[in-house]
Amino acid sequence: MASVSIVTFHTPLPELVSCLESLDTHRVSRIYVIDNSRSTPIRQWCAGQPKATYIPNDNTGYGAAHNIALRHELSMPGDYHLVLNSDVTFPPSILSDIEAYMDSHPSVGILQPRMTGINGERQYSCRRLPAPADLLIRRFTPSWCFCGSRDRYLLKHLDPEKTWNIPYLQGSFMFLRKEALRKAGLFDERFFMYPEDIDLTRRIHRHFLTLYWPGATIVHRHEAASYKSLRMLWIHILNMVRYFNKWGWVHDSERDRFNAAIEKASSIDES
């Protein structure tokens, strides 16, 4: 069985309700709703959900809020924990499929299924570990510029019908083995928002497989807030600076090694 944590911040109640409907399965043991905005409607609604624990929280950031649930869960029964965004939905049955796969593959520390948008378009949630140039190109140049570099960063050449060991899995759906968290640690709370998923994936990738798995599909209504708000853009920039200060701007040998490994695997697959 798996526990689940969802972080909310001025989240519309219908969005959260739709997300929690995806968790209507006996494979979910406990659900933590960590509310960084202390919303009365969310608190009242959660009070009527037998598996949900509502946790009001100061807005300490995305990873720090999930860590509230993770610290509690590491001492609780169960092998798995799902870090989930409220804008994600899926058939509840896929959690049984994911858990069965993880049970039969104990070397997997994180699993992320295929991700699509609400119209069925593919979302590129699997990525190389970024260098500063990758993010500058992606965020500050027109979409028609540096197309090869953009596609390479997003690993668009990977066959989406195959399973891949990826160094960076986007954080809207991270099905985590608790033992991997005990080994690698929780989210780094220095990152208020955005690079915490990069940082956690690469730390777990050192010890476990961190997989994209096409055996299940989820729907993610991606808002890309930093493309719409100057405040969120500034938060994104500030936290990416913190990320590169931690791991290295130009010299990051682990980044080079992990990225080379996925490129080698894809070249073998293509040959």
Coordinates of C-alpha atoms in Angstrom, one line a residue:
M1 CA 0.0 0.0 0.0
A2 CA 1.0 3.6 -0.5
S3 CA 0.5 6.8 1.3
V4 CA 0.0 10.1 -0.6
S5 CA 0.9 13.7 0.0
I6 CA -0.6 16.7 -1.8
V7 CA 0.5 20.3 -1.3
T8 CA -2.1 23.0 -1.9
F9 CA -1.8 26.8 -2.1
H10 CA -5.1 28.6 -2.9
T11 CA -6.0 25.5 -4.8
P12 CA -9.6 25.4 -6.1
L13 CA -11.6 22.8 -4.2
P14 CA -13.0 21.2 -7.4
E15 CA -9.4 20.6 -8.6
L16 CA -8.5 18.9 -5.3
V17 CA -11.7 16.8 -5.3
S18 CA -11.0 15.5 -8.8
C19 CA -7.4 14.6 -7.8
L20 CA -8.6 12.8 -4.6
E21 CA -11.1 10.8 -6.7
S22 CA -8.1 9.3 -8.4
L23 CA -7.0 7.9 -5.0
D24 CA -10.3 6.1 -4.3
T25 CA -8.7 2.6 -4.0
H26 CA -7.8 0.2 -1.2
R27 CA -4.1 0.6 -2.4
V28 CA -4.0 4.0 -0.7
S29 CA -3.5 3.9 3.0
R30 CA -3.3 7.6 4.1
I31 CA -3.6 10.9 2.3
Y32 CA -2.0 14.1 3.6
V33 CA -3.2 17.4 2.4
I34 CA -0.7 20.0 3.4
D35 CA -2.3 23.4 2.9
N36 CA 0.1 26.3 2.5
S37 CA -2.8 28.7 2.3
R38 CA -4.9 27.4 5.2
S39 CA -8.1 27.3 3.1
T40 CA -11.3 26.9 5.0
P41 CA -13.2 25.1 2.2
I42 CA -10.3 22.6 1.8
R43 CA -10.1 22.0 5.6
Q44 CA -13.9 21.5 5.8
W45 CA -14.0 19.1 2.9
C46 CA -11.0 17.0 4.1
A47 CA -12.8 16.6 7.5
G48 CA -15.3 14.4 5.8
Q49 CA -12.7 12.2 4.1
P50 CA -11.8 9.1 6.2
K51 CA -8.3 8.7 4.7
A52 CA -7.4 12.4 4.5
T53 CA -5.4 14.3 7.1
Y54 CA -5.6 18.1 6.7
I55 CA -2.4 19.9 7.8
P56 CA -2.5 23.7 7.9
N57 CA 1.0 25.1 7.1
D58 CA 2.8 28.3 6.7
N59 CA 3.9 28.7 3.1
T60 CA 7.3 27.1 3.6
G61 CA 7.6 25.9 0.0
Y62 CA 6.7 22.8 -2.0
G63 CA 9.3 20.4 -0.9
A64 CA 9.3 21.5 2.7
A65 CA 5.5 20.9 2.9
H66 CA 5.8 17.4 1.4
N67 CA 8.5 16.7 4.0
I68 CA 6.0 17.1 6.8
A69 CA 4.2 14.1 5.5
L70 CA 7.3 12.2 4.5
R71 CA 8.9 12.5 7.9
H72 CA 5.8 11.0 9.5
E73 CA 5.5 8.3 6.9
L74 CA 9.0 6.9 7.1
S75 CA 8.0 5.5 10.5
M76 CA 4.7 4.1 9.3
P77 CA 3.8 0.8 7.7
G78 CA 4.0 0.5 4.0
D79 CA 6.7 0.5 1.4
Y80 CA 5.7 3.4 -0.9
H81 CA 4.7 7.1 -0.9
L82 CA 3.3 9.1 -3.7
V83 CA 4.2 12.8 -4.1
L84 CA 1.3 14.2 -6.1
N85 CA 0.2 17.5 -7.6
S86 CA -3.4 18.5 -7.2
D87 CA -3.7 19.1 -10.9
V88 CA -3.1 15.4 -11.7
T89 CA -5.9 12.8 -12.3
F90 CA -5.8 9.1 -13.3
P91 CA -7.8 5.9 -13.0
P92 CA -7.4 4.6 -9.5
S93 CA -6.5 1.2 -10.8
I94 CA -3.1 2.3 -12.1
L95 CA -1.8 2.5 -8.5
S96 CA -2.2 -1.3 -8.2
D97 CA -0.3 -1.7 -11.5
I98 CA 2.5 0.6 -10.4
E99 CA 2.8 -1.0 -7.0
A100 CA 3.0 -4.5 -8.6
Y101 CA 5.8 -3.3 -10.9
M102 CA 7.7 -1.8 -7.9
D103 CA 7.2 -5.0 -5.9
S104 CA 8.8 -7.0 -8.7
H105 CA 11.6 -4.6 -9.3
P106 CA 13.2 -3.7 -5.9
S107 CA 16.0 -1.7 -7.5
V108 CA 13.5 1.0 -8.5
G109 CA 13.5 4.0 -6.2
I110 CA 11.1 6.3 -8.1
L111 CA 8.6 5.5 -10.8
Q112 CA 6.8 8.0 -13.0
P113 CA 4.2 6.8 -15.6
R114 CA 3.4 8.3 -19.0
M115 CA 2.1 11.9 -18.6
T116 CA -0.3 13.6 -21.0
G117 CA -2.2 16.9 -21.0
I118 CA -5.9 17.2 -20.8
N119 CA -6.2 16.8 -24.6
G120 CA -4.0 13.8 -24.7
E121 CA -0.9 15.6 -25.9
R122 CA 2.4 14.1 -24.6
Q123 CA 4.1 15.9 -21.8
Y124 CA 7.9 15.6 -21.6
S125 CA 8.3 15.0 -17.9
C126 CA 11.6 13.0 -18.4
R127 CA 14.7 15.2 -18.7
R128 CA 18.4 15.4 -18.6
L129 CA 20.0 17.0 -15.6
P130 CA 20.0 20.7 -16.6
A131 CA 23.0 22.9 -17.2
P132 CA 22.4 26.6 -16.9
A133 CA 22.3 27.0 -20.7
D134 CA 19.4 24.5 -20.9
L135 CA 17.2 26.6 -18.7
L136 CA 18.2 29.9 -20.2
I137 CA 17.4 28.6 -23.7
R138 CA 14.1 27.1 -22.6
R139 CA 12.9 30.1 -20.6
F140 CA 14.3 33.1 -22.4
T141 CA 14.5 32.4 -26.1
P142 CA 11.7 32.0 -28.7
S143 CA 10.5 28.4 -29.2
W144 CA 12.0 28.3 -32.7
C145 CA 15.5 28.9 -31.5
F146 CA 17.9 26.2 -30.4
C147 CA 15.3 23.4 -31.2
G148 CA 18.0 20.7 -31.1
S149 CA 19.1 21.7 -27.6
R150 CA 15.6 22.0 -26.4
D151 CA 14.7 18.6 -27.7
R152 CA 17.8 17.0 -26.3
Y153 CA 17.2 18.5 -22.8
L154 CA 13.6 17.1 -22.9
L155 CA 14.8 13.7 -24.2
K156 CA 12.2 13.9 -27.0
H157 CA 14.1 11.2 -28.9
L158 CA 13.4 8.5 -26.4
D159 CA 10.8 5.9 -27.4
P160 CA 7.8 6.6 -25.1
E161 CA 6.7 3.0 -25.4
K162 CA 9.8 1.8 -23.5
T163 CA 11.0 2.0 -19.9
W164 CA 13.9 4.4 -19.3
N165 CA 16.2 5.1 -16.3
I166 CA 16.0 8.9 -16.1
P167 CA 18.1 11.3 -14.0
Y168 CA 15.4 13.9 -13.7
L169 CA 11.7 13.1 -13.3
Q170 CA 9.4 16.1 -13.0
G171 CA 7.8 16.3 -9.6
S172 CA 4.0 16.3 -10.2
F173 CA 3.8 12.5 -9.8
M174 CA 6.7 10.7 -8.0
F175 CA 5.9 7.2 -6.8
L176 CA 8.7 6.7 -4.2
R177 CA 10.1 3.7 -2.4
K178 CA 10.4 4.7 1.2
E179 CA 13.7 2.9 1.5
A180 CA 15.1 5.2 -1.3
L181 CA 14.1 8.2 0.8
R182 CA 15.8 6.7 3.8
K183 CA 19.0 6.3 1.8
A184 CA 19.0 9.5 -0.2
G185 CA 17.1 11.9 2.2
L186 CA 14.0 14.0 1.7
F187 CA 13.4 17.1 -0.3
D188 CA 16.1 19.8 0.2
E189 CA 14.2 22.6 1.9
R190 CA 16.6 25.2 0.7
F191 CA 14.6 25.1 -2.6
F192 CA 11.3 26.9 -2.0
M193 CA 9.9 25.7 -5.4
Y194 CA 10.9 24.2 -8.8
P195 CA 14.3 22.5 -8.6
E196 CA 13.4 20.3 -5.6
D197 CA 12.4 17.5 -7.9
I198 CA 15.6 17.6 -9.9
D199 CA 17.6 17.5 -6.7
L200 CA 15.7 14.6 -5.2
T201 CA 15.7 12.5 -8.4
R202 CA 19.4 12.8 -8.9
R203 CA 20.2 11.9 -5.2
I204 CA 18.0 8.8 -5.5
H205 CA 19.4 8.0 -8.9
R206 CA 22.8 7.4 -7.3
H207 CA 21.4 4.3 -5.5
F208 CA 18.3 3.2 -7.3
L209 CA 16.7 3.2 -10.7
T210 CA 14.5 6.3 -11.3
L211 CA 12.2 5.1 -14.0
Y212 CA 9.8 6.4 -16.7
W213 CA 7.3 3.6 -17.1
P214 CA 4.8 3.6 -20.0
G215 CA 2.6 0.9 -18.3
A216 CA 0.3 3.5 -16.9
T217 CA -0.9 7.0 -18.0
I218 CA -1.8 10.0 -15.9
V219 CA -3.3 13.4 -17.0
H220 CA -1.5 16.6 -15.8
R221 CA -3.2 20.0 -16.3
H222 CA 0.1 21.9 -16.3
E223 CA -0.2 25.6 -15.5
A224 CA 3.5 26.7 -16.0
A225 CA 3.0 29.4 -13.5
S226 CA 6.5 31.0 -14.0
Y227 CA 5.6 31.7 -17.6
K228 CA 2.5 33.8 -16.5
S229 CA 3.7 35.6 -13.3
L230 CA 6.7 37.8 -12.8
R231 CA 6.7 36.8 -9.1
M232 CA 6.8 33.1 -10.0
L233 CA 9.5 33.7 -12.6
W234 CA 11.7 35.4 -9.9
I235 CA 11.1 32.5 -7.5
H236 CA 12.1 30.1 -10.3
I237 CA 15.3 32.0 -11.1
L238 CA 16.3 32.4 -7.4
N239 CA 15.9 28.7 -6.7
M240 CA 17.7 27.6 -9.8
V241 CA 20.6 29.8 -8.7
R242 CA 20.5 27.9 -5.4
Y243 CA 20.4 24.6 -7.3
F244 CA 23.5 25.5 -9.4
N245 CA 25.3 26.8 -6.3
K246 CA 24.8 23.4 -4.7
W247 CA 25.7 21.2 -7.7
G248 CA 27.9 23.3 -9.9
W249 CA 27.4 25.8 -12.7
V250 CA 30.0 24.7 -15.2
H251 CA 31.6 21.7 -13.5
D252 CA 29.2 19.0 -12.4
S253 CA 30.8 15.6 -13.0
E254 CA 27.8 13.7 -11.7
R255 CA 25.5 15.6 -14.1
D256 CA 27.8 14.7 -17.0
R257 CA 27.9 11.1 -16.0
F258 CA 24.2 10.7 -15.5
N259 CA 23.4 12.5 -18.8
A260 CA 25.9 10.4 -20.7
A261 CA 24.4 7.2 -19.4
I262 CA 20.9 8.1 -20.7
E263 CA 22.3 9.2 -24.0
K264 CA 24.3 5.9 -24.4
A265 CA 21.1 3.9 -23.5
S266 CA 19.1 5.8 -26.2
S267 CA 21.8 5.4 -28.8
I268 CA 22.0 1.6 -28.2
D269 CA 18.2 1.5 -28.5
E270 CA 18.3 3.3 -31.8
S271 CA 21.0 1.1 -33.3

